[in-house]
Coordinates of C-alpha atoms in Angstrom, one line a residue:
X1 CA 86.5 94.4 112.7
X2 CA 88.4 91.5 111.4
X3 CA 92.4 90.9 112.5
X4 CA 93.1 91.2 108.7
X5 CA 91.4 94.8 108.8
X6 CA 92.9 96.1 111.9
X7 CA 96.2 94.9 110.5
X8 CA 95.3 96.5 107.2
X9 CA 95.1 99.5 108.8
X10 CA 98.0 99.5 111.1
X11 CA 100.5 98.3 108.0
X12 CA 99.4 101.4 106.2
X13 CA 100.5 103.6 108.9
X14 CA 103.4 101.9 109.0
X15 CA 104.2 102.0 105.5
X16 CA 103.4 105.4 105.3
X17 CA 106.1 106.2 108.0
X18 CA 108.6 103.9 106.6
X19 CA 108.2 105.9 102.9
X20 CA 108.7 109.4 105.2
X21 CA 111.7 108.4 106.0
X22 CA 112.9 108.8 102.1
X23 CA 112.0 107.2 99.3
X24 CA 112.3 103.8 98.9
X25 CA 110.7 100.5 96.7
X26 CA 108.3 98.2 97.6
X27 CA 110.6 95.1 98.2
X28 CA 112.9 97.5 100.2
X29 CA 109.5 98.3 102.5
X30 CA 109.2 94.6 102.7
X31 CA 112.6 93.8 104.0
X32 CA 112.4 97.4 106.8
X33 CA 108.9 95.3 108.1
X34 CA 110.4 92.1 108.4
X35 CA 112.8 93.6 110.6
X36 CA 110.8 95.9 112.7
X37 CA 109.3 92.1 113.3
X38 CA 106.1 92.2 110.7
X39 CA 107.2 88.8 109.4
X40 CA 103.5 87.7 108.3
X41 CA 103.5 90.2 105.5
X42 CA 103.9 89.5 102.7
X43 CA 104.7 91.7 99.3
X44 CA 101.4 90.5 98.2
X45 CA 99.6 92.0 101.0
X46 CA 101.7 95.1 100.5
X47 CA 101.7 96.2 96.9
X48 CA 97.3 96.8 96.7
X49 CA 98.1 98.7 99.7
X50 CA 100.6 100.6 98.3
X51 CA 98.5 101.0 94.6
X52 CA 95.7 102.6 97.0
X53 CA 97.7 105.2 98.9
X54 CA 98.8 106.0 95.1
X55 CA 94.9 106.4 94.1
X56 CA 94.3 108.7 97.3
X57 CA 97.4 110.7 96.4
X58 CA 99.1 109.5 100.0
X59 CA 102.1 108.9 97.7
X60 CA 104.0 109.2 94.4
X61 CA 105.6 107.2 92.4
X62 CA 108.6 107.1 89.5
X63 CA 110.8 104.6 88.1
X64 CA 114.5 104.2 88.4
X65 CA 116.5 102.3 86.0
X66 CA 119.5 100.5 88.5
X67 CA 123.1 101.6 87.9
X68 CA 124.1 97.9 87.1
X69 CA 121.6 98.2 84.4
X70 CA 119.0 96.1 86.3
X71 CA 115.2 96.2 85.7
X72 CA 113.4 99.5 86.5
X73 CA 112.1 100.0 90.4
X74 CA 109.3 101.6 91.6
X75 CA 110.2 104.2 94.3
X76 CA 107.7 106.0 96.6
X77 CA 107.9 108.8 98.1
X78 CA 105.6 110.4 100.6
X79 CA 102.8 113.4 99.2
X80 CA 101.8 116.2 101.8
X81 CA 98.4 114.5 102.4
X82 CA 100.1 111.5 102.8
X83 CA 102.3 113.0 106.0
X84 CA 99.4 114.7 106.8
X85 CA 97.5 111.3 107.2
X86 CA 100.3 109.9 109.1
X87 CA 100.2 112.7 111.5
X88 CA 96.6 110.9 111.9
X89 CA 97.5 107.6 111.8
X90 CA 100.3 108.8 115.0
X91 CA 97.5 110.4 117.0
X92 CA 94.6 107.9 116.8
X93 CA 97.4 104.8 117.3
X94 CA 98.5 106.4 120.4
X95 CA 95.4 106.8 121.9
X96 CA 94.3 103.5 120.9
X97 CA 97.2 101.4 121.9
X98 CA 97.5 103.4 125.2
X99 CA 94.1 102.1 126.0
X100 CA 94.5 99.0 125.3
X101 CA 97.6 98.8 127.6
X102 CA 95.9 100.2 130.1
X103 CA 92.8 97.6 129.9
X104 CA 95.2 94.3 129.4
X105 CA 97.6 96.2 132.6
X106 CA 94.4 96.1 134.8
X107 CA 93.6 92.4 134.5
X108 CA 96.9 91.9 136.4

């Protein structure tokens, strides 16, 4: 597995526990990565990402026209499969990055 798959699939769990916490659009999701420290995303790695989980029914979408009378945004919001597949992504992270910890702490 390539770097740009494993991250792939560790930016979709993230995103998918970023959209649990309410809803939120994409550029929004963008800003809440770059300051959890994902600074190498960028909105054009995000947005087929985002049109997928849409497709598997992970999330839903609808459009909000701003209060200053702005262009409409995008908002997701998180789908029962798609907490469901979070719960997933949780469990098989923890397991995985607890191994790996304990491999790199044994080269010590």
């Amino acid at each position: 597995m390539s770097s740009s798959q494993m991250l792939k699939g560790i930016l979709e769990g993230c995103l998918l526990a970023i959209i649990a916490k309410g809803e939120i659009y994409g550029y929004e999701m963008m800003e809440k990565l770059s300051d959890y420290g994902f600074t190498m995303v960028r909105e054009g790695s995000i947005y087929p990402l985002l049109i997928r989980m849409r497709r598997e029914g992970l999330v839903t979408t609808h459009s909000k026209r701003l209060p200053s009378g702005g262009p409409q945004r995008k908002y997701y919001t998180l789908t029962d499969t798609g907490k469901k597949e979070l719960d997933v992504f949780k469990k098989s992270w923890r397991q995985i990055s607890s191994s790996v910890n304990h491999v790199l702490e044994e080269e010590k």
